[in-house]
Structure formats: structure tokens, C-alpha cells
Coordinates of C-alpha atoms and ligand atoms in Angstrom, one line a residue:
M10 CA -26.5 -101.6 -15.9
L11 CA -29.4 -103.3 -17.6
V12 CA -29.6 -105.8 -14.7
G13 CA -29.8 -102.9 -12.3
L14 CA -32.6 -101.3 -14.3
V15 CA -34.5 -104.5 -14.6
S16 CA -34.5 -105.0 -10.8
T17 CA -36.4 -101.7 -10.4
L18 CA -38.8 -102.5 -13.2
S19 CA -42.0 -104.3 -12.8
L20 CA -44.5 -105.1 -15.6
A21 CA -48.1 -106.1 -15.2
S22 CA -50.7 -106.7 -17.8
V23 CA -54.3 -107.8 -17.6
A24 CA -57.3 -107.6 -19.8
L25 CA -60.0 -105.8 -17.8
A26 CA -63.5 -107.1 -18.3
L27 CA -66.0 -104.4 -18.9
S28 CA -67.7 -103.8 -15.5
P29 CA -71.4 -104.7 -15.5
S30 CA -73.8 -101.8 -15.9
Y31 CA -75.6 -100.6 -12.8
N32 CA -78.9 -102.4 -13.0
S33 CA -80.6 -102.2 -9.7
C34 CA -82.1 -98.8 -10.4
P35 CA -85.0 -98.1 -12.8
A36 CA -83.8 -96.9 -16.2
Q37 CA -83.5 -93.1 -16.1
P38 CA -84.2 -91.0 -19.1
R39 CA -81.3 -88.9 -20.3
N40 CA -83.5 -86.4 -22.1
V41 CA -85.8 -84.7 -19.6
A42 CA -88.3 -81.9 -20.1
L43 CA -86.4 -78.8 -19.1
K44 CA -88.1 -76.6 -16.5
N45 CA -87.4 -73.1 -15.5
N46 CA -86.2 -73.2 -11.9
T47 CA -84.6 -70.1 -10.4
H48 CA -83.6 -72.0 -7.2
L49 CA -81.1 -74.9 -6.9
P50 CA -82.9 -78.0 -8.1
D51 CA -84.1 -80.5 -5.4
P52 CA -81.5 -83.3 -5.1
F53 CA -84.1 -85.5 -3.3
T54 CA -86.8 -85.6 -6.1
F55 CA -86.3 -87.9 -9.1
E56 CA -87.0 -86.5 -12.6
D57 CA -90.3 -88.5 -12.6
G58 CA -91.4 -86.7 -9.4
Q59 CA -90.8 -89.5 -6.9
K60 CA -89.1 -88.6 -3.6
V61 CA -85.8 -90.0 -2.4
K62 CA -86.5 -91.5 1.0
T63 CA -83.8 -94.1 1.5
K64 CA -80.0 -94.2 1.1
Q65 CA -80.6 -96.9 -1.5
Q66 CA -82.9 -94.6 -3.4
W67 CA -80.2 -91.9 -3.2
Q68 CA -77.9 -94.3 -5.1
C69 CA -80.4 -94.5 -7.9
R70 CA -80.9 -90.7 -7.9
R71 CA -77.1 -90.4 -7.9
E72 CA -77.0 -92.5 -11.1
E73 CA -79.8 -90.3 -12.6
L74 CA -77.8 -87.2 -11.8
K75 CA -74.6 -88.6 -13.3
S76 CA -76.5 -89.3 -16.5
L77 CA -77.9 -85.8 -16.5
F78 CA -74.5 -84.3 -16.0
E79 CA -73.1 -86.4 -18.8
E80 CA -76.0 -85.4 -21.1
Y81 CA -76.1 -81.7 -20.5
E82 CA -72.8 -80.5 -19.2
L83 CA -69.8 -82.8 -19.1
G84 CA -70.2 -85.4 -21.9
T85 CA -70.2 -89.1 -21.8
L86 CA -67.7 -90.9 -19.5
P87 CA -66.7 -94.1 -21.4
G88 CA -66.4 -97.4 -19.5
P89 CA -63.0 -99.0 -18.9
P90 CA -61.0 -99.9 -22.0
E91 CA -61.0 -103.5 -23.4
H92 CA -57.3 -103.9 -22.4
L93 CA -55.2 -102.1 -19.9
S94 CA -51.6 -102.7 -18.9
A95 CA -49.1 -100.8 -16.8
S96 CA -45.3 -100.7 -16.4
L97 CA -43.4 -99.1 -13.7
N98 CA -39.9 -97.7 -14.2
A99 CA -38.6 -96.1 -11.0
S100 CA -41.1 -93.2 -10.4
N101 CA -42.6 -93.4 -13.9
L102 CA -45.8 -95.5 -14.2
T103 CA -46.8 -95.9 -17.9
I104 CA -50.4 -96.9 -18.6
T105 CA -51.4 -98.4 -21.9
A106 CA -55.1 -98.6 -22.8
A107 CA -56.6 -100.2 -25.9
T108 CA -60.2 -100.2 -27.1
N109 CA -62.0 -100.4 -30.5
G110 CA -58.7 -101.1 -32.2
A111 CA -57.0 -97.9 -30.9
T112 CA -54.2 -97.8 -28.3
I113 CA -52.8 -94.9 -26.2
S114 CA -50.1 -94.7 -23.5
F115 CA -49.6 -92.0 -20.9
S116 CA -47.4 -91.8 -17.8
V117 CA -47.7 -90.5 -14.3
N118 CA -45.0 -89.6 -11.9
I119 CA -45.1 -91.2 -8.5
T120 CA -43.2 -89.7 -5.6
L121 CA -43.2 -92.0 -2.6
P122 CA -43.2 -90.5 0.9
T123 CA -40.2 -90.3 3.1
T124 CA -41.9 -91.9 6.2
G125 CA -44.7 -94.3 6.8
K126 CA -45.3 -97.9 5.6
A127 CA -46.1 -99.3 2.2
P128 CA -48.6 -99.5 0.6
F129 CA -48.9 -95.7 0.9
P130 CA -52.0 -93.5 0.6
A131 CA -51.6 -91.1 -2.3
V132 CA -52.7 -87.7 -3.6
I133 CA -53.3 -87.6 -7.4
A134 CA -52.4 -84.0 -8.4
F135 CA -53.6 -82.5 -11.7
D136 CA -50.6 -80.9 -13.5
G137 CA -48.7 -80.6 -10.2
L138 CA -49.3 -80.1 -6.5
S139 CA -50.4 -76.8 -4.9
I140 CA -51.3 -78.0 -1.4
P141 CA -49.2 -79.7 1.3
V142 CA -49.1 -83.5 1.5
P143 CA -48.2 -85.3 4.7
S144 CA -44.8 -86.9 4.8
N145 CA -46.3 -90.4 4.9
V146 CA -48.5 -89.9 1.8
A147 CA -47.3 -90.3 -1.8
T148 CA -47.9 -87.9 -4.7
I149 CA -48.9 -88.9 -8.2
V150 CA -48.7 -86.2 -10.8
F151 CA -51.2 -86.6 -13.7
A152 CA -50.4 -84.2 -16.6
V153 CA -54.1 -83.5 -17.4
S154 CA -53.4 -80.7 -19.9
A155 CA -51.8 -83.2 -22.3
F156 CA -54.5 -85.8 -21.7
G157 CA -57.3 -83.4 -22.5
V158 CA -55.9 -80.2 -23.8
Q159 CA -57.4 -77.0 -22.3
N160 CA -55.9 -73.9 -24.0
D161 CA -59.0 -72.4 -25.6
P162 CA -62.0 -73.4 -27.7
S163 CA -59.6 -74.8 -30.3
S164 CA -58.6 -77.5 -27.8
R165 CA -62.0 -79.3 -28.3
D166 CA -61.3 -83.0 -28.6
V167 CA -57.5 -82.6 -28.6
G168 CA -55.3 -84.8 -26.4
T169 CA -54.4 -88.4 -25.5
F170 CA -58.0 -89.3 -24.5
Y171 CA -59.3 -88.3 -27.9
D172 CA -56.6 -90.3 -29.7
L173 CA -58.4 -93.3 -28.1
F174 CA -62.0 -92.4 -28.3
G175 CA -62.1 -90.4 -31.5
H176 CA -62.6 -86.8 -32.1
N177 CA -66.4 -87.1 -32.0
A178 CA -66.3 -88.1 -28.3
T179 CA -68.7 -85.9 -26.4
A180 CA -66.5 -85.9 -23.2
S181 CA -65.3 -82.5 -22.2
A182 CA -61.8 -82.0 -21.0
L183 CA -62.9 -82.4 -17.4
M184 CA -64.6 -85.7 -18.2
A185 CA -61.6 -86.9 -20.1
W186 CA -59.4 -86.4 -17.1
A187 CA -62.0 -88.2 -14.9
W188 CA -61.7 -91.2 -17.2
G189 CA -57.8 -90.9 -16.9
V190 CA -58.1 -91.0 -13.1
G191 CA -60.0 -94.3 -13.4
R192 CA -57.3 -95.8 -15.5
I193 CA -54.5 -94.6 -13.1
I194 CA -56.4 -96.4 -10.3
D195 CA -56.8 -99.6 -12.5
A196 CA -53.0 -99.5 -13.2
L197 CA -52.1 -99.0 -9.5
E198 CA -54.4 -102.0 -8.6
I199 CA -52.4 -104.3 -11.0
T200 CA -49.0 -102.9 -10.1
P201 CA -48.3 -103.8 -6.4
S202 CA -44.7 -102.7 -6.8
A203 CA -45.9 -99.1 -7.1
K204 CA -46.6 -99.4 -3.4
I205 CA -49.8 -97.4 -3.4
N206 CA -52.9 -98.2 -1.3
T207 CA -55.7 -97.8 -3.9
K208 CA -58.3 -97.6 -1.1
K209 CA -56.7 -94.4 0.2
L210 CA -56.5 -92.1 -2.7
A211 CA -57.2 -88.3 -2.9
V212 CA -57.5 -86.1 -6.0
T213 CA -56.7 -82.4 -6.1
G214 CA -56.1 -79.6 -8.5
C215 CA -56.3 -75.8 -8.4
S216 CA -58.4 -73.3 -10.4
R217 CA -59.2 -75.0 -13.8
N218 CA -57.7 -78.2 -12.5
G219 CA -59.8 -77.8 -9.3
K220 CA -62.9 -78.0 -11.6
G221 CA -61.4 -81.2 -12.9
A222 CA -60.6 -82.6 -9.5
L223 CA -64.2 -82.2 -8.4
V224 CA -65.5 -84.0 -11.5
A225 CA -62.9 -86.8 -11.0
G226 CA -64.1 -87.3 -7.4
A227 CA -67.7 -87.2 -8.4
F228 CA -67.4 -89.8 -11.1
N229 CA -64.8 -92.1 -9.5
D230 CA -66.1 -94.0 -6.5
R231 CA -62.6 -95.3 -5.7
I232 CA -61.5 -91.8 -4.7
A233 CA -61.6 -91.5 -0.9
L234 CA -61.0 -87.8 -0.7
T235 CA -61.6 -85.0 -3.1
I236 CA -59.9 -81.6 -2.7
P237 CA -60.9 -79.0 -5.2
Q238 CA -58.9 -75.8 -4.6
E239 CA -60.1 -72.4 -5.7
S240 CA -62.1 -74.1 -8.5
G241 CA -64.8 -71.4 -9.0
S242 CA -67.5 -71.7 -11.7
G243 CA -67.5 -75.1 -13.4
G244 CA -66.2 -76.4 -10.0
T245 CA -67.6 -75.8 -6.6
S246 CA -69.7 -72.7 -7.6
C247 CA -73.3 -73.1 -8.7
W248 CA -74.2 -71.7 -12.2
R249 CA -77.3 -70.1 -10.9
I250 CA -75.7 -68.3 -7.9
S251 CA -72.8 -67.1 -10.1
D252 CA -75.4 -65.7 -12.6
A253 CA -77.1 -63.9 -9.6
M254 CA -73.8 -62.5 -8.6
L255 CA -73.2 -61.1 -12.0
R256 CA -76.7 -59.6 -12.1
D257 CA -75.6 -58.0 -8.8
N258 CA -72.7 -56.5 -10.7
Q259 CA -70.1 -58.7 -9.1
S260 CA -67.7 -59.6 -11.9
T261 CA -67.8 -63.4 -11.6
Q262 CA -67.2 -66.2 -14.2
T263 CA -70.6 -67.5 -15.4
A264 CA -71.8 -70.2 -17.9
S265 CA -72.2 -67.5 -20.5
E266 CA -68.5 -66.6 -20.4
I267 CA -67.1 -70.1 -19.8
V268 CA -68.5 -71.7 -22.9
G269 CA -66.5 -69.3 -25.1
E270 CA -63.3 -69.5 -23.0
N271 CA -62.4 -73.2 -23.0
V272 CA -63.5 -76.8 -23.4
W273 CA -64.1 -77.6 -19.8
E274 CA -67.8 -78.4 -20.6
S275 CA -69.2 -80.4 -23.5
L276 CA -70.9 -78.7 -26.5
S277 CA -74.3 -79.7 -25.2
F278 CA -73.8 -77.2 -22.3
D279 CA -73.9 -74.3 -24.8
Q280 CA -77.7 -74.3 -24.9
F281 CA -77.7 -73.3 -21.2
A282 CA -75.1 -70.6 -21.4
N283 CA -77.6 -67.8 -21.2
D284 CA -80.4 -69.9 -19.4
T285 CA -78.9 -71.7 -16.5
D286 CA -82.4 -71.7 -14.9
L287 CA -83.2 -74.5 -17.3
L288 CA -80.5 -76.8 -16.1
P289 CA -82.0 -79.9 -14.5
F290 CA -79.2 -79.8 -11.9
D291 CA -76.7 -77.5 -10.4
H292 CA -73.3 -78.0 -8.9
H293 CA -74.5 -78.6 -5.3
E294 CA -75.5 -81.9 -6.9
L295 CA -72.1 -82.4 -8.5
L296 CA -70.5 -82.0 -5.0
G297 CA -73.2 -84.3 -3.7
L298 CA -72.1 -87.1 -6.1
V299 CA -69.0 -87.4 -4.0
A300 CA -71.0 -88.2 -0.8
P301 CA -70.6 -90.0 1.5
R302 CA -66.9 -89.9 0.6
G303 CA -64.6 -87.1 1.9
L304 CA -64.6 -83.7 0.3
I305 CA -62.9 -80.5 1.4
V306 CA -63.4 -77.3 -0.6
I307 CA -60.5 -74.9 -0.4
D308 CA -61.5 -71.4 -1.5
N309 CA -60.1 -67.8 -1.6
S310 CA -62.6 -65.0 -1.4
D311 CA -60.1 -62.4 -2.8
Y312 CA -60.8 -63.6 -6.3
L313 CA -64.3 -62.4 -7.2
W314 CA -63.9 -64.2 -10.6
L315 CA -64.1 -67.5 -8.8
G316 CA -67.5 -66.6 -7.3
P317 CA -66.5 -67.3 -3.6
E318 CA -70.0 -66.4 -2.6
S319 CA -71.4 -68.8 -5.1
S320 CA -69.1 -71.6 -3.9
W321 CA -70.1 -70.9 -0.3
G322 CA -73.8 -71.2 -1.1
C323 CA -73.3 -74.1 -3.4
T324 CA -71.2 -76.1 -1.0
G325 CA -73.7 -75.2 1.8
A326 CA -76.4 -76.7 -0.3
A327 CA -74.3 -79.8 -1.0
R328 CA -73.7 -80.1 2.8
L329 CA -77.5 -80.7 3.1
I330 CA -77.0 -83.8 0.9
Y331 CA -74.3 -85.0 3.2
S332 CA -76.6 -84.3 6.2
A333 CA -79.4 -86.4 4.7
L334 CA -77.0 -89.3 4.4
G335 CA -76.0 -88.7 8.1
V336 CA -72.4 -87.7 7.3
T337 CA -72.5 -83.8 7.5
D338 CA -68.8 -83.7 8.6
N339 CA -67.6 -85.6 5.6
I340 CA -67.8 -82.3 3.6
G341 CA -65.8 -79.2 4.6
L342 CA -65.2 -75.7 3.3
S343 CA -62.2 -73.7 4.3
N344 CA -61.9 -70.2 2.8
V345 CA -59.1 -67.9 3.8
A346 CA -58.3 -64.6 2.0
N347 CA -55.1 -62.6 1.8
H348 CA -53.0 -64.9 -0.4
S349 CA -52.5 -65.2 -4.1
H350 CA -54.4 -67.6 -6.3
C351 CA -53.5 -71.2 -5.6
A352 CA -51.1 -70.3 -2.8
F353 CA -52.0 -72.3 0.3
P354 CA -52.0 -70.3 3.5
M355 CA -50.3 -72.9 5.7
A356 CA -50.7 -71.2 9.1
R357 CA -54.5 -70.9 8.9
E358 CA -55.6 -73.8 6.7
L359 CA -53.1 -76.7 7.3
P360 CA -55.1 -78.0 10.3
D361 CA -58.3 -78.1 8.1
L362 CA -56.6 -80.1 5.4
M363 CA -54.8 -82.4 7.8
A364 CA -58.0 -83.2 9.5
F365 CA -59.4 -84.5 6.2
Y366 CA -56.2 -86.4 5.4
D367 CA -56.2 -88.0 8.8
K368 CA -59.8 -89.1 8.5
F369 CA -59.9 -90.2 4.9
L370 CA -56.4 -91.3 4.0
L371 CA -54.6 -92.1 7.3
N372 CA -57.3 -93.8 9.4
Q373 CA -56.8 -91.3 12.2
P374 CA -59.6 -89.9 14.3
A375 CA -60.1 -86.2 13.3
N376 CA -62.7 -83.4 13.8
T377 CA -63.7 -82.5 10.2
D378 CA -66.6 -80.2 11.3
I379 CA -65.0 -77.4 9.2
F380 CA -67.1 -74.9 7.3
Y381 CA -66.0 -71.3 7.5
A382 CA -64.7 -68.3 5.7
V383 CA -62.3 -65.6 6.9
P384 CA -63.5 -62.9 6.4
N385 CA -67.1 -64.2 6.8
I386 CA -69.2 -64.6 3.6
T387 CA -72.8 -63.5 3.5
L388 CA -74.8 -64.2 0.3
T389 CA -75.8 -60.9 -1.2
V390 CA -78.4 -62.5 -3.4
G391 CA -80.8 -64.9 -1.6
D392 CA -79.7 -67.0 1.3
L393 CA -79.3 -70.7 1.7
A394 CA -83.0 -71.2 2.4
Y395 CA -83.8 -69.3 -0.8
W396 CA -81.4 -71.3 -3.0
A397 CA -82.1 -74.7 -1.3
N398 CA -85.9 -74.3 -1.1
W399 CA -86.5 -78.0 -0.6
K400 CA -86.9 -80.3 2.3
V401 CA -83.9 -82.3 3.5
P402 CA -85.1 -85.9 4.3
K403 CA -83.4 -88.1 6.9
L404 CA -82.6 -91.0 4.5
S405 CA -83.1 -94.4 6.2
Ligands
NAG521 C1 -36.3 -96.4 -17.4 O1 -36.1 -95.0 -17.2 C2 -34.7 -94.7 -17.4 C3 -34.5 -93.2 -17.0 O2 -35.5 -92.4 -17.6 C4 -34.4 -94.9 -18.9 O3 -33.0 -94.7 -19.1 C5 -34.7 -96.4 -19.2 O4 -34.5 -96.6 -20.6 C6 -36.1 -96.7 -18.8 N1 -36.2 -98.2 -18.9 C7 -37.2 -98.7 -19.7 C8 -37.3 -100.2 -19.7 O5 -38.1 -98.0 -20.2
NAG522 C1 -42.0 -92.4 -18.7 O1 -42.0 -93.6 -19.5 C2 -42.5 -93.4 -20.8 C3 -42.5 -94.8 -21.4 O2 -41.3 -95.4 -21.3 C4 -41.7 -92.4 -21.5 O3 -42.2 -92.3 -22.8 C5 -41.7 -91.1 -20.8 O4 -40.8 -90.2 -21.4 C6 -41.2 -91.3 -19.4 N1 -41.3 -90.1 -18.7 C7 -40.4 -89.5 -18.0 C8 -40.7 -88.2 -17.3 O5 -39.3 -90.1 -17.9
NAG523 C1 -41.0 -87.1 -10.7 O1 -41.0 -86.0 -9.8 C2 -39.9 -85.8 -9.1 C3 -40.1 -84.7 -8.1 O2 -40.6 -83.6 -8.8 C4 -38.7 -85.6 -10.0 O3 -37.5 -85.4 -9.3 C5 -38.6 -86.7 -11.0 O4 -37.6 -86.4 -11.9 C6 -39.8 -87.0 -11.7 N1 -39.7 -88.2 -12.4 C7 -40.3 -88.4 -13.6 C8 -40.1 -89.8 -14.2 O5 -40.9 -87.6 -14.2
NAG524 C1 -67.3 -87.6 -36.7 O1 -68.5 -87.0 -37.2 C2 -68.5 -86.5 -38.5 C3 -69.7 -85.7 -38.7 O2 -70.8 -86.4 -38.3 C4 -68.3 -87.7 -39.4 O3 -68.2 -87.2 -40.7 C5 -67.0 -88.4 -39.0 O4 -66.9 -89.6 -39.8 C6 -67.0 -88.8 -37.6 N1 -65.6 -89.3 -37.3 C7 -65.4 -90.3 -36.5 C8 -64.0 -90.7 -36.2 O5 -66.3 -91.0 -36.0
NAG525 C1 -75.5 -52.8 -12.0 O1 -74.9 -51.8 -12.8 C2 -75.8 -51.2 -13.7 C3 -74.9 -50.2 -14.6 O2 -74.1 -49.5 -13.8 C4 -76.9 -50.5 -13.0 O3 -77.8 -49.9 -13.9 C5 -77.6 -51.5 -12.1 O4 -78.6 -50.8 -11.3 C6 -76.7 -52.2 -11.2 N1 -77.4 -53.3 -10.6 C7 -77.2 -53.6 -9.3 C8 -78.0 -54.7 -8.7 O5 -76.5 -52.9 -8.5
NAG526 C1 -75.7 -65.6 -25.0 O1 -76.2 -64.3 -25.2 C2 -75.3 -63.4 -25.8 C3 -75.9 -62.0 -25.9 O2 -77.2 -62.1 -26.4 C4 -74.9 -63.9 -27.2 O3 -74.0 -63.1 -27.8 C5 -74.3 -65.3 -27.1 O4 -74.1 -65.9 -28.3 C6 -75.2 -66.2 -26.3 N1 -74.5 -67.4 -26.0 C7 -74.9 -68.6 -26.3 C8 -73.9 -69.8 -26.1 O5 -76.0 -68.8 -26.9
NAG527 C1 -87.2 -68.2 -15.6 O1 -88.0 -67.5 -14.8 C2 -87.5 -66.2 -14.4 C3 -88.4 -65.6 -13.4 O2 -89.7 -65.6 -13.8 C4 -87.3 -65.3 -15.6 O3 -86.7 -64.1 -15.2 C5 -86.4 -66.0 -16.5 O4 -86.2 -65.3 -17.7 C6 -86.9 -67.4 -16.9 N1 -85.8 -68.1 -17.6 C7 -86.1 -68.8 -18.8 C8 -84.9 -69.5 -19.4 O5 -87.2 -68.9 -19.2
NAG528 C1 -55.5 -59.1 5.1 O1 -54.4 -58.3 5.1 C2 -54.7 -56.9 5.5 C3 -53.5 -56.1 5.3 O2 -52.4 -56.8 5.9 C4 -55.3 -56.9 6.9 O3 -55.6 -55.6 7.3 C5 -56.5 -57.8 7.0 O4 -56.9 -57.8 8.3 C6 -56.2 -59.2 6.5 N1 -57.4 -59.9 6.5 C7 -57.5 -61.2 6.8 C8 -58.9 -61.8 6.7 O5 -56.6 -61.8 7.3
NAG529 C1 -68.2 -65.2 11.4 O1 -68.8 -66.4 11.4 C2 -68.7 -67.1 12.6 C3 -69.4 -68.5 12.5 O2 -69.2 -69.0 11.3 C4 -69.2 -66.4 13.8 O3 -69.0 -67.1 15.0 C5 -68.5 -65.0 13.8 O4 -69.2 -64.2 14.8 C6 -68.7 -64.3 12.5 N1 -68.0 -63.1 12.5 C7 -68.4 -61.9 12.0 C8 -67.5 -60.8 12.1 O5 -69.5 -61.9 11.6

């Protein structure tokens, strides 16, 4: 029996060198003078006032935005651990990470597809899957709620991630999960017997886990396709537009509410809870961090709490970033009502999702020019030109 077990077991272990820091961009200040901006901030202007004119400069602006999101909303994303090893036992991939004398282990469950050819593309699903996955794509379930607990404010700094980094880590739960996704990819890269193609990975989650899926896609360049489902505020909605909805008496989750509900943001975000106009960014830029990689936003306008109008405007503004990079169709939005929260309306939305799987995981030609809501959404406060009151350059 032991022999049988050993034959399905593969062990791999490497010491990962710390990756070199990004050094081709000018050093960006983390603390910036906060300005009152009632529109969505201009993605194409650096904090020092210089304009982004080239794709290369966008990469530097992207680094600047990542720093700002770490500083003011999500907490610091640590680098890779000093040591990482992985062991696969049937469908159970156990990852061990050690750094600064502390060690943690966590496991993900890999379900290989029934058709197709190894190595397989895969969808990393936060706390389980709530969208369909093609029969030739694997599923990897990451139990995020144990990795960075998300019950209520008392979950601050609780979970496997904090066992490694200490309970003074600034990372919010969403950032803790993003770090975990990086380690899952590291582990898959050194475990060929897991049969996963690490160049063809998607990340998804619904509702609170959709907020996390967006952050994981934004901060992990090795994710090819990001699929936030019904993620709302803290996800694909913009803080400013959600505040405008609430002022319009539409009962929507806002920064002011979210800081008291859970630990999805870092404590440094509290100062903006009642003053989102002071944030040096908004979530159109979090979505924009995913560019030029694939991103499909799946929404549900029946749930006002999610701010479907805010997500519509926010994702519309993010699409301008994709346009500037010449890849407008790499971002999509599909919003269909008349179903319960996190239930996927197959008949209407499967073709939208399949188009993104085809293009970004399966190397199949597909039309991903998808940006619609049924029923249609019209912004009740401002329009896209109001919120995105900046010029969209054609980046060379
Ligand atoms: C592999 O998993 C099986 C089933 O959960 C378990 O019985 C076995 O002890 C595991 N083997 C190792 C080496 O962990
Ligand atoms: C996966 O393996 C780890 C390490 O052996 C073990 O602690 C964990 O219980 C396993 N998970 C499942 C679901 O079998
Ligand atoms: C992985 O998920 C599959 C499908 O849900 C389940 O049958 C299996 O028991 C799980 N394995 C582990 C190790 O959790
Ligand atoms: C966390 O911060 C507190 C207060 O500054 C300090 O007393 C404590 O030693 C720190 N703990 C760790 C593990 O760094
Ligand atoms: C929102 O509701 C309050 C209280 O009913 C009312 O005074 C206010 O005019 C309403 N605002 C809008 C924009 O409808
Ligand atoms: C926001 O304002 C409300 C009402 O004035 C106040 O109760 C709350 O503490 C403020 N929130 C933060 C995080 O400052
Ligand atoms: C920003 O400016 C607007 C419009 O003038 C004003 O209503 C709002 O209170 C200001 N916000 C802050 C945080 O100063
Ligand atoms: C939602 O369902 C209702 C009742 O069945 C129907 O009248 C309405 O047209 C549907 N709306 C959409 C957008 O499908
Ligand atoms: C809904 O929007 C589409 C374009 O996105 C447009 O073709 C259609 O006429 C709109 N329908 C309504 C009822 O406004």
C-alpha cells in the first residue's frame, strides 16, 4: 500500500532567491500630498505631475500605483519567502514557506480536467468555484478564509499568512490572499507532476472573494485571466462612485461601512472612510493594474449593495486604460440580472466567459468585445465623461 501511495507522490523543494526589486523606474514616494479630487484620479499622470506617454512609462506608473494601493488601502505585499517547497499527494498540493525563522504550510486541492492534454490551464478558485470551468481546464481550490481570516473586525491579522509574517503585518486579508496566490504559482512551477500550465492561470472568487480575486490578479503578473464575480465595493466598484450612489439614496456598500465590517482593507484605509475624495487613486486603477492581461467582470445589478452602477462606471474607466494600451477587448463586463447572488446565469453569460477562457487560457481565437448589462445601466450620478475627466493617450 505504501508503494502505491509513493508512486502517486512527488516531492520538490527549492530555495527561491528573492527576486530583484524593480529598478528601471524612478523611485516613487509612498507618502503623497493628498488632494481633494471628486472625479476618478487620472491614471496617466504620475504623482509628480509628469504625463504617461509610453507603454514603458505606464509600467512605471503601474509600480507607483501598486505602492499607493499598498500604502493607503491594502497593506504591504511581502516578497517571496526565503524558502519554499511543495509536495503533491493525489489532488492535495501542500506548500511550505519559511522566512525570518518562521514556517507555515497550507494545502490547495487540484481537480484535473476530464479532457484535454497536460499540462492543463487552471482556474484558482477562492473558497470554491461559483462559475463554470471548461472540461479541459483544471480547478485549484484555495481556502482563502483560513489563509487570511475574514469574519469581522476581530479577524485582523488572523490566519496562516500572519503566522508567517507576524501580527504586525500591514497586509489586509485581500493582500494576504494575493501573496498566497503567488506561492501557489511558485509551488506549481516546481511541481511538474501537478500537470498545471503556469502560463495559463485564472483567478476567481465571488462577492468578498471576488474583491480578493481582483487584488490577486492586480498584484500577480503570472495570472493570465482575472474573473471577479459580483465583487462590489472593495472590488470592481469605485469608492467615489459608490459614495455618490449613497448620497443619491441608493443603499450601496461604501468605504465608510466597509472599514467597520471586516478586514478586507488595511488599517491605513480608515482615514479615507468618510473622505474617499482624498484617495490618490480609485478602483478603475486597481482594475487597470491587471492590463494588458485578461479581465472579465461578472456582475449582477439586482444587488444594489454591490453598487452595480459603480462597478459599471469604474470598469468603464478601467477600459480606457486598456484602450490606451491598445487592448480594449482584453477587459470585459457582463452583467445579467434575475438570478441570486453568486449564481451564474449559464444561458446568457456562458458565451461571454467562454470567450475569455478561449482567448486567455486555451489559445483559441475569440471575440472578447463584451461590455454590457441586461437590463441596461445608466449612471444616475455623473456619466463616464464626468468620472473619467482626463485625456486618454495613445501610449507608444
Ligand atoms: C496522502 O493522502 C492520503 C489520503 O488523504 C493519506 O492517507 C496519506 O497518508 C497521504 N500521504 C502522505 C505521504 O502524506
Ligand atoms: C493535504 O495534505 C496536508 C499535508 O499532508 C494535510 O495536512 C491536509 O489535511 C491534507 N488535506 C486534505 C483535504 O486531505
Ligand atoms: C478535492 O476536491 C474534490 C472535488 O470536490 C474532492 O472530491 C476531493 O476529495 C478533494 N480532495 C482534497 C484532498 O481535498
Ligand atoms: C507589534 O507591535 C507592537 C506595538 O508596536 C509591539 O509591542 C510588538 O512587539 C510587535 N510584535 C511583533 C511580533 O513585531
Ligand atoms: C435622500 O433622502 C433624504 C431623506 O429622505 C432626502 O432628504 C434627500 O433629498 C434625498 N436625496 C436625494 C438625492 O434623493
Ligand atoms: C465616519 O463618520 C461617522 C459619522 O460622523 C463616524 O461615526 C465614523 O467614526 C467615521 N469613520 C471613520 C473611520 O472615521
Ligand atoms: C472635496 O470637495 C468637495 C466639493 O467641493 C466637498 O464637497 C468635499 O467636502 C471635499 N472633501 C474633502 C475631504 O475635503
Ligand atoms: C426578470 O424576470 C422578470 C419576471 O420573470 C421578467 O419580467 C423580466 O423581464 C426579467 N428581466 C430580465 C432582465 O431578464
Ligand atoms: C441597451 O444598450 C445597448 C448597447 O449597449 C443598446 O443597443 C440598446 O438599445 C440599449 N437598450 C435600451 C433599452 O436602452
